[in-house]
Every structure is written in C-alpha cells, then in structure tokens.
PDB file of C-alpha atoms in Angstrom:
ATOM      1  CA  MET Q   1       4.126  -5.203 -15.414  1.00 94.00           C
ATOM      2  CA  ASP Q   2       4.855  -5.624 -11.737  1.00 94.00           C
ATOM      3  CA  ALA Q   3       2.966  -5.421  -8.463  1.00 96.00           C
ATOM      4  CA  HIS Q   4       3.589  -2.855  -5.766  1.00 97.00           C
ATOM      5  CA  ALA Q   5       2.221  -2.321  -2.301  1.00 97.00           C
ATOM      6  CA  LYS Q   6       2.474  -0.076   0.678  1.00 97.00           C
ATOM      7  CA  PHE Q   7       2.002  -1.796   4.023  1.00 97.00           C
ATOM      8  CA  TRP Q   8       1.165  -0.550   7.492  1.00 97.00           C
ATOM      9  CA  ILE Q   9      -0.130  -1.747  10.852  1.00 97.00           C
ATOM     10  CA  GLU Q  10      -2.894  -0.041  12.799  1.00 97.00           C
ATOM     11  CA  LYS Q  11      -4.069  -0.435  16.355  1.00 96.00           C
ATOM     12  CA  ASP Q  12      -7.619   0.706  17.126  1.00 96.00           C
ATOM     13  CA  GLY Q  13      -7.662   2.511  13.773  1.00 96.00           C
ATOM     14  CA  LYS Q  14      -4.464   4.429  14.495  1.00 97.00           C
ATOM     15  CA  LEU Q  15      -1.265   4.043  12.521  1.00 96.00           C
ATOM     16  CA  VAL Q  16       1.379   2.184  14.479  1.00 96.00           C
ATOM     17  CA  MET Q  17       3.971   0.685  12.124  1.00 96.00           C
ATOM     18  CA  SER Q  18       4.918   1.557   8.564  1.00 97.00           C
ATOM     19  CA  ASP Q  19       8.096   1.315   6.516  1.00 97.00           C
ATOM     20  CA  PHE Q  20       8.907   4.905   7.422  1.00 97.00           C
ATOM     21  CA  ARG Q  21       8.330   4.451  11.145  1.00 97.00           C
ATOM     22  CA  VAL Q  22      10.245   1.207  11.338  1.00 97.00           C
ATOM     23  CA  ARG Q  23      13.154   2.774   9.449  1.00 97.00           C
ATOM     24  CA  LEU Q  24      13.265   5.543  12.033  1.00 97.00           C
ATOM     25  CA  LEU Q  25      13.284   3.010  14.885  1.00 97.00           C
ATOM     26  CA  ARG Q  26      16.002   0.992  13.119  1.00 96.00           C
ATOM     27  CA  HIS Q  27      18.198   4.074  12.765  1.00 96.00           C
ATOM     28  CA  ILE Q  28      17.756   4.917  16.442  1.00 95.00           C
ATOM     29  CA  ASP Q  29      18.797   1.383  17.295  1.00 93.00           C
ATOM     30  CA  GLU Q  30      21.807   1.408  14.969  1.00 94.00           C
ATOM     31  CA  THR Q  31      23.106   4.856  15.919  1.00 94.00           C
ATOM     32  CA  GLY Q  32      22.079   4.865  19.587  1.00 93.00           C
ATOM     33  CA  SER Q  33      20.993   8.448  19.008  1.00 92.00           C
ATOM     34  CA  LEU Q  34      17.646   9.990  18.172  1.00 92.00           C
ATOM     35  CA  SER Q  35      19.447  13.042  16.823  1.00 92.00           C
ATOM     36  CA  GLU Q  36      21.608  10.979  14.462  1.00 94.00           C
ATOM     37  CA  ALA Q  37      18.604   8.872  13.408  1.00 95.00           C
ATOM     38  CA  ALA Q  38      16.685  12.064  12.609  1.00 95.00           C
ATOM     39  CA  THR Q  39      19.569  13.303  10.442  1.00 95.00           C
ATOM     40  CA  ARG Q  40      19.698  10.008   8.555  1.00 96.00           C
ATOM     41  CA  MET Q  41      15.960  10.266   7.906  1.00 96.00           C
ATOM     42  CA  GLY Q  42      16.179  13.913   6.836  1.00 96.00           C
ATOM     43  CA  LEU Q  43      13.951  14.905   9.765  1.00 96.00           C
ATOM     44  CA  SER Q  44      14.334  17.596  12.404  1.00 96.00           C
ATOM     45  CA  TYR Q  45      15.094  16.271  15.877  1.00 94.00           C
ATOM     46  CA  ARG Q  46      11.755  17.661  17.032  1.00 95.00           C
ATOM     47  CA  ARG Q  47       9.838  15.847  14.316  1.00 96.00           C
ATOM     48  CA  ALA Q  48      11.623  12.534  14.898  1.00 95.00           C
ATOM     49  CA  TRP Q  49      10.972  12.826  18.618  1.00 93.00           C
ATOM     50  CA  GLY Q  50       7.291  13.584  17.989  1.00 95.00           C
ATOM     51  CA  LYS Q  51       7.018  10.609  15.652  1.00 95.00           C
ATOM     52  CA  VAL Q  52       8.421   8.210  18.235  1.00 96.00           C
ATOM     53  CA  ARG Q  53       6.068   9.571  20.887  1.00 95.00           C
ATOM     54  CA  GLU Q  54       3.124   9.195  18.501  1.00 96.00           C
ATOM     55  CA  ILE Q  55       4.012   5.570  17.753  1.00 97.00           C
ATOM     56  CA  GLU Q  56       4.295   4.853  21.472  1.00 97.00           C
ATOM     57  CA  ALA Q  57       0.979   6.565  22.208  1.00 97.00           C
ATOM     58  CA  ASN Q  58      -0.864   4.729  19.425  1.00 97.00           C
ATOM     59  CA  LEU Q  59       0.649   1.399  20.419  1.00 96.00           C
ATOM     60  CA  GLY Q  60       0.357   1.924  24.147  1.00 96.00           C
ATOM     61  CA  ALA Q  61       3.921   0.770  24.778  1.00 95.00           C
ATOM     62  CA  LYS Q  62       7.321   2.321  25.277  1.00 96.00           C
ATOM     63  CA  LEU Q  63       9.626   1.604  22.326  1.00 95.00           C
ATOM     64  CA  ILE Q  64      12.622   3.832  23.001  1.00 94.00           C
ATOM     65  CA  GLU Q  65      14.560   4.343  26.207  1.00 92.00           C
ATOM     66  CA  THR Q  66      16.846   7.307  26.627  1.00 85.00           C
ATOM     67  CA  SER Q  67      19.756   7.623  29.000  1.00 83.00           C
ATOM     68  CA  ILE Q  68      20.855  11.102  29.977  1.00 77.00           C
ATOM     69  CA  GLY Q  69      24.525  12.052  30.331  1.00 68.00           C
ATOM     70  CA  GLY Q  70      27.177   9.442  31.047  1.00 61.00           C
ATOM     71  CA  HIS Q  71      29.711   8.224  28.479  1.00 62.00           C
ATOM     72  CA  GLY Q  72      29.052   9.955  25.155  1.00 59.00           C
ATOM     73  CA  GLY Q  73      26.382  12.209  26.634  1.00 61.00           C
ATOM     74  CA  GLY Q  74      23.627   9.626  26.821  1.00 70.00           C
ATOM     75  CA  GLY Q  75      21.671   8.119  24.006  1.00 88.00           C
ATOM     76  CA  SER Q  76      18.553   6.314  22.845  1.00 90.00           C
ATOM     77  CA  ARG Q  77      17.893   2.675  22.192  1.00 91.00           C
ATOM     78  CA  LEU Q  78      14.992   0.355  21.534  1.00 94.00           C
ATOM     79  CA  THR Q  79      13.279  -1.268  24.486  1.00 95.00           C
ATOM     80  CA  PRO Q  80      12.791  -5.047  24.223  1.00 95.00           C
ATOM     81  CA  GLU Q  81       9.205  -4.291  23.128  1.00 95.00           C
ATOM     82  CA  GLY Q  82      10.537  -1.849  20.521  1.00 95.00           C
ATOM     83  CA  ARG Q  83      12.937  -4.407  19.106  1.00 95.00           C
ATOM     84  CA  ARG Q  84      10.200  -7.021  19.016  1.00 95.00           C
ATOM     85  CA  MET Q  85       7.887  -4.678  17.094  1.00 95.00           C
ATOM     86  CA  VAL Q  86      10.594  -3.800  14.574  1.00 96.00           C
ATOM     87  CA  GLU Q  87      11.516  -7.439  14.026  1.00 96.00           C
ATOM     88  CA  ARG Q  88       7.885  -8.494  13.656  1.00 96.00           C
ATOM     89  CA  TYR Q  89       7.131  -5.740  11.197  1.00 97.00           C
ATOM     90  CA  GLU Q  90      10.207  -6.506   9.103  1.00 96.00           C
ATOM     91  CA  ARG Q  91       9.314 -10.201   9.022  1.00 96.00           C
ATOM     92  CA  PHE Q  92       5.709  -9.376   8.143  1.00 97.00           C
ATOM     93  CA  ARG Q  93       6.780  -6.987   5.389  1.00 97.00           C
ATOM     94  CA  ALA Q  94       9.318  -9.378   3.844  1.00 97.00           C
ATOM     95  CA  ARG Q  95       6.741 -12.169   3.685  1.00 96.00           C
ATOM     96  CA  ALA Q  96       4.017  -9.872   2.383  1.00 96.00           C
ATOM     97  CA  VAL Q  97       6.299  -8.630  -0.407  1.00 96.00           C
ATOM     98  CA  ARG Q  98       7.190 -12.211  -1.348  1.00 95.00           C
ATOM     99  CA  ASP Q  99       3.492 -13.168  -1.397  1.00 96.00           C
ATOM    100  CA  LEU Q 100       2.714 -10.126  -3.502  1.00 96.00           C
ATOM    101  CA  GLY Q 101       5.072 -11.229  -6.254  1.00 94.00           C
ATOM    102  CA  ALA Q 102       3.650 -14.754  -6.172  1.00 95.00           C
ATOM    103  CA  GLU Q 103       0.046 -13.525  -6.381  1.00 95.00           C
ATOM    104  CA  PHE Q 104       0.909 -11.211  -9.224  1.00 95.00           C
ATOM    105  CA  VAL Q 105       2.314 -14.099 -11.237  1.00 95.00           C
ATOM    106  CA  ARG Q 106      -0.696 -16.261 -10.353  1.00 94.00           C
ATOM    107  CA  SER Q 107      -3.228 -13.600 -11.343  1.00 94.00           C
ATOM    108  CA  PHE Q 108      -1.509 -11.935 -14.282  1.00 92.00           C
ATOM    109  CA  GLY Q 109       0.172 -15.081 -15.510  1.00 85.00           C
ATOM    110  CA  GLY Q 110       3.648 -13.617 -15.447  1.00 58.00           C
ATOM    111  CA  THR Q 111       3.062 -12.193 -18.890  1.00 54.00           C
ATOM    112  CA  ASP Q 112       4.039  -8.681 -19.864  1.00 49.00           C
ATOM    113  CA  ARG Q 113       0.415  -7.829 -20.458  1.00 46.00           C
TER     114      ARG Q 113
ATOM    115  CA  MET G   1      -3.670  -4.566  15.749  1.00 94.00           C
ATOM    116  CA  ASP G   2      -4.328  -5.287  12.114  1.00 94.00           C
ATOM    117  CA  ALA G   3      -2.477  -5.114   8.827  1.00 96.00           C
ATOM    118  CA  HIS G   4      -3.343  -2.796   5.973  1.00 97.00           C
ATOM    119  CA  ALA G   5      -2.022  -2.361   2.476  1.00 97.00           C
ATOM    120  CA  LYS G   6      -2.474  -0.348  -0.644  1.00 97.00           C
ATOM    121  CA  PHE G   7      -1.821  -2.241  -3.882  1.00 97.00           C
ATOM    122  CA  TRP G   8      -1.096  -1.156  -7.405  1.00 97.00           C
ATOM    123  CA  ILE G   9       0.326  -2.437 -10.694  1.00 97.00           C
ATOM    124  CA  GLU G  10       2.910  -0.608 -12.757  1.00 97.00           C
ATOM    125  CA  LYS G  11       4.136  -1.112 -16.281  1.00 96.00           C
ATOM    126  CA  ASP G  12       7.576   0.304 -17.122  1.00 96.00           C
ATOM    127  CA  GLY G  13       7.432   2.329 -13.916  1.00 96.00           C
ATOM    128  CA  LYS G  14       4.064   3.873 -14.741  1.00 97.00           C
ATOM    129  CA  LEU G  15       0.898   3.305 -12.733  1.00 96.00           C
ATOM    130  CA  VAL G  16      -1.558   1.087 -14.580  1.00 96.00           C
ATOM    131  CA  MET G  17      -3.997  -0.492 -12.115  1.00 96.00           C
ATOM    132  CA  SER G  18      -5.034   0.517  -8.610  1.00 97.00           C
ATOM    133  CA  ASP G  19      -8.194   0.103  -6.553  1.00 97.00           C
ATOM    134  CA  PHE G  20      -9.345   3.527  -7.696  1.00 97.00           C
ATOM    135  CA  ARG G  21      -8.698   2.895 -11.376  1.00 97.00           C
ATOM    136  CA  VAL G  22     -10.290  -0.528 -11.358  1.00 97.00           C
ATOM    137  CA  ARG G  23     -13.346   0.874  -9.575  1.00 97.00           C
ATOM    138  CA  LEU G  24     -13.715   3.440 -12.345  1.00 97.00           C
ATOM    139  CA  LEU G  25     -13.464   0.742 -15.013  1.00 97.00           C
ATOM    140  CA  ARG G  26     -15.979  -1.413 -13.124  1.00 96.00           C
ATOM    141  CA  HIS G  27     -18.466   1.457 -12.974  1.00 96.00           C
ATOM    142  CA  ILE G  28     -18.098   2.103 -16.691  1.00 95.00           C
ATOM    143  CA  ASP G  29     -18.782  -1.569 -17.316  1.00 93.00           C
ATOM    144  CA  GLU G  30     -21.797  -1.684 -15.009  1.00 94.00           C
ATOM    145  CA  THR G  31     -23.410   1.546 -16.161  1.00 94.00           C
ATOM    146  CA  GLY G  32     -22.381   1.425 -19.831  1.00 93.00           C
ATOM    147  CA  SER G  33     -21.648   5.121 -19.473  1.00 92.00           C
ATOM    148  CA  LEU G  34     -18.457   7.032 -18.750  1.00 92.00           C
ATOM    149  CA  SER G  35     -20.564   9.967 -17.590  1.00 92.00           C
ATOM    150  CA  GLU G  36     -22.524   7.863 -15.108  1.00 94.00           C
ATOM    151  CA  ALA G  37     -19.338   6.144 -13.927  1.00 95.00           C
ATOM    152  CA  ALA G  38     -17.737   9.545 -13.337  1.00 95.00           C
ATOM    153  CA  THR G  39     -20.734  10.630 -11.247  1.00 96.00           C
ATOM    154  CA  ARG G  40     -20.546   7.471  -9.152  1.00 96.00           C
ATOM    155  CA  MET G  41     -16.857   8.137  -8.513  1.00 96.00           C
ATOM    156  CA  GLY G  42     -17.440  11.798  -7.712  1.00 96.00           C
ATOM    157  CA  LEU G  43     -15.301  12.818 -10.680  1.00 96.00           C
ATOM    158  CA  SER G  44     -15.923  15.260 -13.482  1.00 96.00           C
ATOM    159  CA  TYR G  45     -16.531  13.649 -16.865  1.00 94.00           C
ATOM    160  CA  ARG G  46     -13.348  15.288 -18.102  1.00 95.00           C
ATOM    161  CA  ARG G  47     -11.271  13.861 -15.283  1.00 96.00           C
ATOM    162  CA  ALA G  48     -12.728  10.360 -15.653  1.00 95.00           C
ATOM    163  CA  TRP G  49     -12.088  10.467 -19.388  1.00 93.00           C
ATOM    164  CA  GLY G  50      -8.509  11.615 -18.820  1.00 95.00           C
ATOM    165  CA  LYS G  51      -7.946   8.838 -16.275  1.00 96.00           C
ATOM    166  CA  VAL G  52      -9.115   6.152 -18.700  1.00 95.00           C
ATOM    167  CA  ARG G  53      -6.873   7.566 -21.439  1.00 95.00           C
ATOM    168  CA  GLU G  54      -3.934   7.620 -19.043  1.00 96.00           C
ATOM    169  CA  ILE G  55      -4.470   3.989 -18.050  1.00 97.00           C
ATOM    170  CA  GLU G  56      -4.658   2.996 -21.724  1.00 97.00           C
ATOM    171  CA  ALA G  57      -1.526   4.982 -22.574  1.00 97.00           C
ATOM    172  CA  ASN G  58       0.465   3.514 -19.669  1.00 97.00           C
ATOM    173  CA  LEU G  59      -0.705  -0.011 -20.445  1.00 96.00           C
ATOM    174  CA  GLY G  60      -0.437   0.304 -24.206  1.00 96.00           C
ATOM    175  CA  ALA G  61      -3.870  -1.222 -24.767  1.00 95.00           C
ATOM    176  CA  LYS G  62      -7.405  -0.036 -25.359  1.00 96.00           C
ATOM    177  CA  LEU G  63      -9.639  -0.791 -22.363  1.00 95.00           C
ATOM    178  CA  ILE G  64     -12.844   1.093 -23.176  1.00 94.00           C
ATOM    179  CA  GLU G  65     -14.801   1.209 -26.395  1.00 92.00           C
ATOM    180  CA  THR G  66     -17.358   3.901 -27.015  1.00 85.00           C
ATOM    181  CA  SER G  67     -20.274   3.775 -29.408  1.00 83.00           C
ATOM    182  CA  ILE G  68     -21.692   7.071 -30.617  1.00 77.00           C
ATOM    183  CA  GLY G  69     -25.432   7.656 -31.004  1.00 69.00           C
ATOM    184  CA  GLY G  70     -27.843   4.746 -31.517  1.00 61.00           C
ATOM    185  CA  HIS G  71     -30.260   3.541 -28.864  1.00 62.00           C
ATOM    186  CA  GLY G  72     -29.782   5.593 -25.674  1.00 59.00           C
ATOM    187  CA  GLY G  73     -27.286   7.925 -27.323  1.00 61.00           C
ATOM    188  CA  GLY G  74     -24.333   5.543 -27.347  1.00 70.00           C
ATOM    189  CA  GLY G  75     -22.246   4.413 -24.436  1.00 88.00           C
ATOM    190  CA  SER G  76     -18.998   2.987 -23.183  1.00 90.00           C
ATOM    191  CA  ARG G  77     -17.989  -0.516 -22.269  1.00 91.00           C
ATOM    192  CA  LEU G  78     -14.877  -2.494 -21.477  1.00 94.00           C
ATOM    193  CA  THR G  79     -13.000  -4.133 -24.306  1.00 95.00           C
ATOM    194  CA  PRO G  80     -12.136  -7.821 -23.804  1.00 95.00           C
ATOM    195  CA  GLU G  81      -8.656  -6.660 -22.750  1.00 95.00           C
ATOM    196  CA  GLY G  82     -10.231  -4.183 -20.327  1.00 95.00           C
ATOM    197  CA  ARG G  83     -12.370  -6.865 -18.743  1.00 95.00           C
ATOM    198  CA  ARG G  84      -9.383  -9.205 -18.484  1.00 95.00           C
ATOM    199  CA  MET G  85      -7.329  -6.529 -16.721  1.00 95.00           C
ATOM    200  CA  VAL G  86     -10.134  -5.751 -14.264  1.00 96.00           C
ATOM    201  CA  GLU G  87     -10.694  -9.417 -13.473  1.00 96.00           C
ATOM    202  CA  ARG G  88      -6.988 -10.094 -13.043  1.00 96.00           C
ATOM    203  CA  TYR G  89      -6.522  -7.124 -10.773  1.00 97.00           C
ATOM    204  CA  GLU G  90      -9.512  -8.039  -8.622  1.00 96.00           C
ATOM    205  CA  ARG G  91      -8.264 -11.621  -8.308  1.00 96.00           C
ATOM    206  CA  PHE G  92      -4.774 -10.384  -7.486  1.00 97.00           C
ATOM    207  CA  ARG G  93      -6.082  -7.953  -4.901  1.00 97.00           C
ATOM    208  CA  ALA G  94      -8.371 -10.460  -3.183  1.00 97.00           C
ATOM    209  CA  ARG G  95      -5.537 -12.965  -2.855  1.00 96.00           C
ATOM    210  CA  ALA G  96      -3.051 -10.336  -1.709  1.00 96.00           C
ATOM    211  CA  VAL G  97      -5.454  -9.140   0.997  1.00 96.00           C
ATOM    212  CA  ARG G  98      -6.002 -12.715   2.176  1.00 95.00           C
ATOM    213  CA  ASP G  99      -2.223 -13.317   2.284  1.00 96.00           C
ATOM    214  CA  LEU G 100      -1.756 -10.085   4.182  1.00 96.00           C
ATOM    215  CA  GLY G 101      -4.005 -11.241   6.994  1.00 94.00           C
ATOM    216  CA  ALA G 102      -2.249 -14.597   7.145  1.00 95.00           C
ATOM    217  CA  GLU G 103       1.215 -13.016   7.257  1.00 95.00           C
ATOM    218  CA  PHE G 104       0.123 -10.619   9.951  1.00 95.00           C
ATOM    219  CA  VAL G 105      -0.993 -13.496  12.147  1.00 95.00           C
ATOM    220  CA  ARG G 106       2.221 -15.405  11.395  1.00 94.00           C
ATOM    221  CA  SER G 107       4.477 -12.455  12.215  1.00 94.00           C
ATOM    222  CA  PHE G 108       2.608 -10.772  15.028  1.00 92.00           C
ATOM    223  CA  GLY G 109       1.229 -13.975  16.466  1.00 85.00           C
ATOM    224  CA  GLY G 110      -2.369 -12.865  16.324  1.00 58.00           C
ATOM    225  CA  THR G 111      -1.947 -11.145  19.661  1.00 54.00           C
ATOM    226  CA  ASP G 112      -3.223  -7.690  20.427  1.00 49.00           C
ATOM    227  CA  ARG G 113       0.319  -6.481  20.983  1.00 46.00           C
TER     228      ARG G 113
END
C-alpha cells in the first residue's frame, strides 16, 4: 500500500495554487511564451490565458507580465510575485509529499497490509 | 491563504482507503447496519454494498461481517481487520492534515500573501 494526496492552496475560499496551475506558470517562465506554455499543457491559448487571469484574480496579484512586440515578438514571464508563489508552492508540495510518506509509515507500520 | 489536501491510500495502484470510504465503514460500524450506513451517506443500499465489496477486493481482506436474522434481523459490523484499517487511516489522515498546516506556514510564511 502507499499514500497519495492532491494538494492545493485557497485564498478566501477560492482556488489559487495547485499542481496544474503551478505547472502552467512554470512553463510560461521556462518558455517565455503563454502560447508555448499552453501547447505544452495541451490547452488552448484562450484557456491558458483565462486560467492565468483567474489565478491572478483569486490571489489579488499580478503573476505574469507580457511584453508586446520587440525581439521575438514579445513574450510572457513571471513577475517577482509570480516566481515567489511558484517557488513557495513547490517547496510546500515537496515537503508535504515527504511528510505524507513518513505519516503513512508511522500509521500503517510500513507493512503491506 | 490556506492549504488543502485530499488523501487516499492505494494498493497495487487500486484505491483502497479515502475519506469517503472510511466514512462509510465508520457508519456501518456505528449503526451496525449497511442499510442505515448507506442512508447516512446518501447512497443506495446497492451502491454502498458494491463500494464495500470493491474496497475488500482491492485490499484483499474482508472488512465487514454480516450476520443474517437473529435479534433485530441481523446486521453488519467491521471485522478486526476492518477496524484496524479505519483506525490507521484516521490516524494517518489526522497527522497528514496537521503536517499540511505546518508546511504551509513554513513555506508561505504564515502571511496572507
């Protein structure tokens, strides 16, 4: 047997961060492009854009900044607040997963039953 | 902001214990009746019965024993293995929830942002 969990962060009862949302933000940061991040996530551009706006609205902070035109036709990147949120969530998740395994062993005794 | 999680236990990739499943088992134990437990969960008797059988099949252990007839027309109760599983899961879950709160504070600094 093994323990599993799905984690997320809410603000005022509204979903802010989840594995899915943070993966989207990570892809935007890595590719510098919302369009490319959407493709990597298997999302339409419109849906990815809407998701980012929803996260920002629920959090009350701007997470992505977009430059228009210029070299490469502009692009998107995380704001300092966006990067901080991603890093905090990833740290939180990694620790929570580690704890989960430890608590499973403590409670179920690490046996196969 | 606050952290949330959904927990579950799998065996060989199959779902064994979850909050929902353990609540069903708890109700069976408290009421001594699968029928009454089903009602409390808002499930049909058939669906509750199927859920218990599925848990037992996935776990490879008998969790409920049913007596037929006798005083009160028989009833259902947890086997010792069933009670052990419920208690372990509840202990696991309580600790995991406590850890979750602690990790949230550690990672997000207990701030509102």
